[in-house]
Tab-separated table of C-alpha atoms in Angstrom:
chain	number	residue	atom	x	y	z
A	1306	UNK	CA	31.880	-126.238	-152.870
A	1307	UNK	CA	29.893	-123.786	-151.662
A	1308	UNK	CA	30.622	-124.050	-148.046
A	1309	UNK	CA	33.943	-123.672	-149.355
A	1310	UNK	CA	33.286	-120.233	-150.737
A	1311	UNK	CA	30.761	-118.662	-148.382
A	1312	UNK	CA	30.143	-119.066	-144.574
A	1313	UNK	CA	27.528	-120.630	-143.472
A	1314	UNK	CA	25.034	-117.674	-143.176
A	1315	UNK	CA	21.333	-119.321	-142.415
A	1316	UNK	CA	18.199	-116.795	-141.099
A	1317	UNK	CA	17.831	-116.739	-137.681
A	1318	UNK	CA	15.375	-115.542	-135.162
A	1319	UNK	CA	17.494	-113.368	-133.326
A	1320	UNK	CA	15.109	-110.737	-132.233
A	1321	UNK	CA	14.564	-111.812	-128.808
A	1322	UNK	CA	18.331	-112.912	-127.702
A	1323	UNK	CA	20.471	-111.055	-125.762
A	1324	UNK	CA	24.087	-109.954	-126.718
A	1325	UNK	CA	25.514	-112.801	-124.528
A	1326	UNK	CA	23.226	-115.209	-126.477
A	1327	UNK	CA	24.119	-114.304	-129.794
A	1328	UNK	CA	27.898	-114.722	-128.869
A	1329	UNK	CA	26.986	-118.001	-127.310
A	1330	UNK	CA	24.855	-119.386	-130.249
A	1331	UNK	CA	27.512	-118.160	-133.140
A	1332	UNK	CA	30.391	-119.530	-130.969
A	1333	UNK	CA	28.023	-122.665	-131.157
A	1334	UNK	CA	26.715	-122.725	-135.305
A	1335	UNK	CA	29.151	-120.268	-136.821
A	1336	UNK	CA	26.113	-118.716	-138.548
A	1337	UNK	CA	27.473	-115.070	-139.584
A	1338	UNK	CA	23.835	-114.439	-139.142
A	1339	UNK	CA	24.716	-114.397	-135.175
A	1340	UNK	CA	27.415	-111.540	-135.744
A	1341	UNK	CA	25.647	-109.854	-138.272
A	1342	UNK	CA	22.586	-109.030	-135.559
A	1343	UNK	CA	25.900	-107.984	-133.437
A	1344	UNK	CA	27.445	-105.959	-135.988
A	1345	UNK	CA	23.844	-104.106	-136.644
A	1346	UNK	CA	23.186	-103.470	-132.803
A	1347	UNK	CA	27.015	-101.856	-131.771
A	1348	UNK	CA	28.719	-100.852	-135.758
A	1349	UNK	CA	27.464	-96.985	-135.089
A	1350	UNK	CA	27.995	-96.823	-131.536
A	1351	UNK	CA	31.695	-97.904	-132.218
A	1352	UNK	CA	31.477	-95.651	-135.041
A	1353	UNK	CA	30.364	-92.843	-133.146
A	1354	UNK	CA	33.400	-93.433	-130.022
A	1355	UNK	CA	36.138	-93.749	-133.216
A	1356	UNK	CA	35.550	-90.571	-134.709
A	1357	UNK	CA	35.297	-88.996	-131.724
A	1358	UNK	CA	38.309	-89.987	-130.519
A	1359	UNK	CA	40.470	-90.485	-133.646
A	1360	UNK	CA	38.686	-87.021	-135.240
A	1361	UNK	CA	39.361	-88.245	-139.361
A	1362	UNK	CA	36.776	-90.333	-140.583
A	1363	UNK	CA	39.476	-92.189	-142.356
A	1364	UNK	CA	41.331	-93.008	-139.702
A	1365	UNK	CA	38.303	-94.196	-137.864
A	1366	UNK	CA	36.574	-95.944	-140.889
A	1367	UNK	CA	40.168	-98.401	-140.717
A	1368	UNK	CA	40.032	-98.542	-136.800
A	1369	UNK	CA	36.508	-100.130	-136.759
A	1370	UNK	CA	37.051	-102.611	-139.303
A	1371	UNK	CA	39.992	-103.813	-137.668
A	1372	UNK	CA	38.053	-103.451	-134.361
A	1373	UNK	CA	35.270	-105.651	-135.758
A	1374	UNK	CA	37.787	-108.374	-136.629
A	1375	UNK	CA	39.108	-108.056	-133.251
A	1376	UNK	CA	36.186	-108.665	-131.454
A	1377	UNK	CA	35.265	-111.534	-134.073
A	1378	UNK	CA	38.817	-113.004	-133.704
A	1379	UNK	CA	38.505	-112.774	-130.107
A	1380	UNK	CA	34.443	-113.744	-129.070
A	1381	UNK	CA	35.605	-117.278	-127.679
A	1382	UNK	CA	37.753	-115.431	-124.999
A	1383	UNK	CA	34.937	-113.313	-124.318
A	1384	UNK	CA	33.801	-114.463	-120.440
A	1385	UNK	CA	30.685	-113.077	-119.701
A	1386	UNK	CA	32.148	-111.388	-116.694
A	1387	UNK	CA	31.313	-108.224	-117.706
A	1388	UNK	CA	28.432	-107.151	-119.895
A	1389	UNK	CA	29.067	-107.329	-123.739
A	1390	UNK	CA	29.012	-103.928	-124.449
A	1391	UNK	CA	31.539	-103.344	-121.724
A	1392	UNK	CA	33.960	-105.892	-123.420
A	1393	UNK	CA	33.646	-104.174	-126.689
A	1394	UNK	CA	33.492	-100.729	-125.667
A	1395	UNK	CA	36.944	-101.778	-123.889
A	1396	UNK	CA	38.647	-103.131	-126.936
A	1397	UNK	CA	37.091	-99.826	-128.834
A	1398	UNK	CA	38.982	-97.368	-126.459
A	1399	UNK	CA	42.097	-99.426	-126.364
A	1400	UNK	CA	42.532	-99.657	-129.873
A	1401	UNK	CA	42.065	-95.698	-130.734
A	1402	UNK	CA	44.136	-94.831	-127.628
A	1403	UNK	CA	46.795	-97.376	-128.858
A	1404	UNK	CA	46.644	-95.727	-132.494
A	1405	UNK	CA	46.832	-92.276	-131.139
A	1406	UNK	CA	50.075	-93.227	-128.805
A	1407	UNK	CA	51.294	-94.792	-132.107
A	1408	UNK	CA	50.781	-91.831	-134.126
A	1409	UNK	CA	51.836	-89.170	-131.062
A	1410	UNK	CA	49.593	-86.554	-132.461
A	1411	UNK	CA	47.735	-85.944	-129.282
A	1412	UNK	CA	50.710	-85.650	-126.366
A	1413	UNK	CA	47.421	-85.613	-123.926
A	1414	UNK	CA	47.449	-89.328	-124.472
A	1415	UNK	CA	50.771	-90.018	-123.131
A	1416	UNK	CA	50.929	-92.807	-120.545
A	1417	UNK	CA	51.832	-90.076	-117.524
A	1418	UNK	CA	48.666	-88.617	-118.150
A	1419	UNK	CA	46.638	-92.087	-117.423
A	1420	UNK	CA	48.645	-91.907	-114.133
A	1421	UNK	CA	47.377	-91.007	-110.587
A	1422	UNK	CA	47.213	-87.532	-110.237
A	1423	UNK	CA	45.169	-86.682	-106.800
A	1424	UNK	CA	45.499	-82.991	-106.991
A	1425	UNK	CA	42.626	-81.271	-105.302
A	1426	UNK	CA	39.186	-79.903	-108.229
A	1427	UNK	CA	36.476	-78.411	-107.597
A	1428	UNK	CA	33.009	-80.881	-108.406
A	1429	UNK	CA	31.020	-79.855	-111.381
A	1430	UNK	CA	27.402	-80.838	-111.230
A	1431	UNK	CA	26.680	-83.856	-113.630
A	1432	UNK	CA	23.621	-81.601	-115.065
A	1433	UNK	CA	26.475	-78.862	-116.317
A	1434	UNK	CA	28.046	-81.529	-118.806
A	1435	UNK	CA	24.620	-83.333	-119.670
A	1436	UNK	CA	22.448	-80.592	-120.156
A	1437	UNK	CA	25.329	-78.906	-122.496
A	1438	UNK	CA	23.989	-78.028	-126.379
A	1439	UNK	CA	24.769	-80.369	-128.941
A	1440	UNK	CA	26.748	-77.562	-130.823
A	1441	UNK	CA	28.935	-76.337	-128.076
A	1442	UNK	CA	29.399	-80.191	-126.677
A	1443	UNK	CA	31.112	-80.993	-130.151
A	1444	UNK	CA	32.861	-78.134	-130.145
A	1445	UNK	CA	34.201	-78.937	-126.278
A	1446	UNK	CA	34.958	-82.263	-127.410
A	1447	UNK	CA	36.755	-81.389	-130.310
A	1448	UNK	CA	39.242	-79.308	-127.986
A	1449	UNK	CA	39.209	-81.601	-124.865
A	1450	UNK	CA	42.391	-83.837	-124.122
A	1451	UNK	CA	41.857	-86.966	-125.759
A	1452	UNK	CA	42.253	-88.779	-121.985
A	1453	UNK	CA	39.779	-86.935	-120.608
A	1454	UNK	CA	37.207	-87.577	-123.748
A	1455	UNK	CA	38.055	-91.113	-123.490
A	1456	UNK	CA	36.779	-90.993	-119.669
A	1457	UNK	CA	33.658	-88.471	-120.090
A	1458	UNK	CA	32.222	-90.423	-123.102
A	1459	UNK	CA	32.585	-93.592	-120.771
A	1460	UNK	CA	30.437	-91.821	-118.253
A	1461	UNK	CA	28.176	-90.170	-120.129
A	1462	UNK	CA	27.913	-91.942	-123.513
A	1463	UNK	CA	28.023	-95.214	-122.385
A	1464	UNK	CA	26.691	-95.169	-118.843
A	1465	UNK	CA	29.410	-97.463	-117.715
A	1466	UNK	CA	30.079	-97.818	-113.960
A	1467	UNK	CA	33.507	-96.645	-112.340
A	1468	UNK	CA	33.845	-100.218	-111.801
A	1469	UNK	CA	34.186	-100.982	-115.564
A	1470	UNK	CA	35.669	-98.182	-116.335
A	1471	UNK	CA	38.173	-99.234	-113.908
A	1472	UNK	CA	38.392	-102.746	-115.917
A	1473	UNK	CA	39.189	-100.931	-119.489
A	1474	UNK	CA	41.786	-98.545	-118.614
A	1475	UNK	CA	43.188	-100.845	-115.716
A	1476	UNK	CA	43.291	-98.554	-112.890
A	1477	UNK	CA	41.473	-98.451	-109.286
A	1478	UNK	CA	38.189	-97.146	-108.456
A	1479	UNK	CA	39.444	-94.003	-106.371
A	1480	UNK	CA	42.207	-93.470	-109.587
A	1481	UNK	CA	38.732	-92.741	-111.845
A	1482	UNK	CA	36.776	-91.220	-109.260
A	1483	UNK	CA	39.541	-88.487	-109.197
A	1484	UNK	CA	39.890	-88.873	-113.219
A	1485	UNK	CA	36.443	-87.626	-114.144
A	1486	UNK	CA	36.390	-85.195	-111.613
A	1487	UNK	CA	39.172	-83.576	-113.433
A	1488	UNK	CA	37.574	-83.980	-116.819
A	1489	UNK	CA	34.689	-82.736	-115.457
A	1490	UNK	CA	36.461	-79.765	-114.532
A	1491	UNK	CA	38.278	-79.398	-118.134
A	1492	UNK	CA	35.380	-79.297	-119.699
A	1493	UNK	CA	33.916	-77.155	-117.696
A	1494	UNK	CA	37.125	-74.244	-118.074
A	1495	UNK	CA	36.800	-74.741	-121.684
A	1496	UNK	CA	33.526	-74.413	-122.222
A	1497	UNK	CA	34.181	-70.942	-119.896
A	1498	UNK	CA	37.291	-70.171	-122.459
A	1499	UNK	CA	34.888	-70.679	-125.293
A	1500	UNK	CA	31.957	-69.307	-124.686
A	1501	UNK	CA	31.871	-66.111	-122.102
A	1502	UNK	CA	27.808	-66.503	-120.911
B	692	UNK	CA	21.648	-88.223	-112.957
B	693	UNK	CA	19.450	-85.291	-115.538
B	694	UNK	CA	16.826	-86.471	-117.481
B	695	UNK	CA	18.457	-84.927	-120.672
B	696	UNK	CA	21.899	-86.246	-121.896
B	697	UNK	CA	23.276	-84.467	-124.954
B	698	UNK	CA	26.067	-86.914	-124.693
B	699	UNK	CA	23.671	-89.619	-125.840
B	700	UNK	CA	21.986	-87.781	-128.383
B	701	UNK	CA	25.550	-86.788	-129.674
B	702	UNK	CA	25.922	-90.299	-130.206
B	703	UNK	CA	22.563	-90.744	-132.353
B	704	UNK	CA	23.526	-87.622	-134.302
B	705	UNK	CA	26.710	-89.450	-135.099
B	706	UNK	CA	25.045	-92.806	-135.591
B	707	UNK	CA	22.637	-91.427	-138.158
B	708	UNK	CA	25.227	-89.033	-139.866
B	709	UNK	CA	27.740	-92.011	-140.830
B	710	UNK	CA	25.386	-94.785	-141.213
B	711	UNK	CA	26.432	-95.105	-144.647
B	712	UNK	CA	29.930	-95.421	-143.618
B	713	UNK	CA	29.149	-98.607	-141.458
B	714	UNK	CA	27.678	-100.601	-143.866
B	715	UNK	CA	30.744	-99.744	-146.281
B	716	UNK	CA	32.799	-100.960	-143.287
B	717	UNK	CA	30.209	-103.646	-143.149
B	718	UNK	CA	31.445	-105.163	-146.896
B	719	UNK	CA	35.104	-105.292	-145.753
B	720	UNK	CA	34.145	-107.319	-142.508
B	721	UNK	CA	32.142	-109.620	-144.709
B	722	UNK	CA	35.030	-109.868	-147.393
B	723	UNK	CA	37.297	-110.942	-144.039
B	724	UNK	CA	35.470	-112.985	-142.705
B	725	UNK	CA	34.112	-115.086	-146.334
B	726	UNK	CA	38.259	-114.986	-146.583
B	727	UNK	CA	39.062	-116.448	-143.150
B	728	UNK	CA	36.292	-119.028	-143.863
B	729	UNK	CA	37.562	-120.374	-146.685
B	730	UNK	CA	41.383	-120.682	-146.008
B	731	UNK	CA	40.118	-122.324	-143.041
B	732	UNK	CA	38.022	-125.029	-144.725
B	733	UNK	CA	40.684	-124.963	-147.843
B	734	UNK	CA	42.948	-126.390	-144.601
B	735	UNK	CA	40.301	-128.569	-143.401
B	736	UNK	CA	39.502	-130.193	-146.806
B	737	UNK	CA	42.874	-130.592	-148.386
B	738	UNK	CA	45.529	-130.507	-145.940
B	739	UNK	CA	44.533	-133.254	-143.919
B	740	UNK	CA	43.796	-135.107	-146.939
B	741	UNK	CA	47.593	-134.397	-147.907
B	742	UNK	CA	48.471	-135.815	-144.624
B	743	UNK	CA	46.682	-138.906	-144.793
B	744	UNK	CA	48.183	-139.478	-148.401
B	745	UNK	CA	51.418	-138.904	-146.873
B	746	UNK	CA	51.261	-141.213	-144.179
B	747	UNK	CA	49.730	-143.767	-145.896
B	748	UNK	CA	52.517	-143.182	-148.592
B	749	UNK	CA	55.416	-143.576	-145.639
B	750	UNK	CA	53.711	-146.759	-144.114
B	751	UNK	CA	53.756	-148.287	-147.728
B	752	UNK	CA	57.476	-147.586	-148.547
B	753	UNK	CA	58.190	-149.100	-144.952
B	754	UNK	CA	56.563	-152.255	-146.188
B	755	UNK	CA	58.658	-152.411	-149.459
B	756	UNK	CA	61.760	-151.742	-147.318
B	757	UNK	CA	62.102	-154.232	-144.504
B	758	UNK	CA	63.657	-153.010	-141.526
B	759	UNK	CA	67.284	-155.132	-139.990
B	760	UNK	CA	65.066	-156.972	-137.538
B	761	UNK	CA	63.193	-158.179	-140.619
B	762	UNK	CA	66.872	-159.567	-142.065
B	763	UNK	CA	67.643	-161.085	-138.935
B	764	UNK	CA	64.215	-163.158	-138.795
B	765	UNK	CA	64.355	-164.105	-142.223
B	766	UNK	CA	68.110	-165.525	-141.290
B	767	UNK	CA	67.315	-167.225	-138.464
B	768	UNK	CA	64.741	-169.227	-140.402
């Protein structure tokens, strides 16, 4: 009767495995322990990319539990092709750009403007965006397009190749070459907007 | 690529400022999942239990309830 109430949830020695291992031995036991070590290593990174994208803690305090079941519902599809936190960085960004479409508060987030645009931008050095203050890069965020966020915290945040960021928004290489080029740019006209030094 | 990346420690600002947030979240994914679990075994344990009562139930009333071929046999005899 127990089993019946609780899942089976056992200690484990998870320390040493990798994210692809724990996936592999919970797909294997069904010990929650396996998720929970998940859940402890990625819960305030996704945090982190839901508020920052969806802005209301609210809003993003209902997107990652539902994003947590998602990935839970969905480990056994889960195909080791791409690292883990790839695969659940992509579900993260689909889901809050799916909720903001939903919700049309941010028209930036319209499908046109995931399209190709290959209009010609000036290159902003790498060092302008990282090297930014905490205080002002919050700020810049806050008043950033919510596609070109998406795109810079993939870059930046995450350290994710233009390969997979290719994979999570479904578009070619050159198409996100030529994306966070022009983010790169936005940021850089608003940060010149916001602060004149 | 710089040495410093504000994005990054934007991110452990974040992760530190709402950690209390993630383990509430943390109790809802728990409640889920203790849910999911135990509809799932609830179908496990009892449903194919039904199932097996009703087949055997079916196969029994067949017995009591010979079929035509049954009549045919018996007439033939």
């Amino acid at each position: 009767m127990i089993n019946l109430l609780f899942p089976m949830v056992s200690k484990i020695n998870s320390k040493a495995l990798s994210d692809e291992e724990l996936v592999a031995e919970y797909l294997k036991t069904q010990n929650v322990a396996y998720f929970d070590k998940l859940y402890s290593r990625y819960s305030g990174k996704i945090f982190a990319k839901c508020i920052s994208l969806l802005k209301y803690e609210s809003l993003a305090e209902d997107a990652m539990q539902e994003i947590f079941m998602k990935i839970l519902l969905n480990l056994s599809k889960f195909s080791g092709k791409s690292k883990f936190s790839t695969w659940i960085y992509s579900i993260t960004y689909n889901f809050c750009i799916d909720i903001i479409r939903r919700k049309k508060k941010d028209p930036s987030m319209l499908i046109d403007n995931f399209g190709d645009n290959n209009d010609v931008v000036d290159d902003v050095e790498d060092a302008f965006l990282l090297e930014t203050n905490i205080a002002r890069l919050k700020v810049i965020l806050e008043e950033i397009p919510t596609s070109d966020k998406a795109i810079l915290l993939m870059k930046y945040q995450d350290e994710m190749s233009i390969r997979d960021i290719g994979m999570v928004l479904d578009k070619s290489e050159s198409a996100i070459k030529m994306k966070i080029k022009r983010a790169k740019q936005k940021f850089k006209s608003i940060y010149q907007e916001t602060y004149n030094d | 690529m710089s040495k410093t990346n504000n994005f990054k420690e934007l991110e452990n600002q974040q992760i530190e400022d709402y950690s209390k947030v993630t383990d509430k979240v943390k109790k809802s994914v728990d409640n889920s999942i203790s849910s999911f679990s135990f509809i799932g075994n609830v179908i496990d344990l009892y449903f194919t239990k039904m199932f097996d009562v009703m087949f055997k139930l079916t196969s029994s009333a067949d017995e009591d309830h010979p079929t035509s071929d049954d009549n045919a046999k018996d007439s033939q005899s």
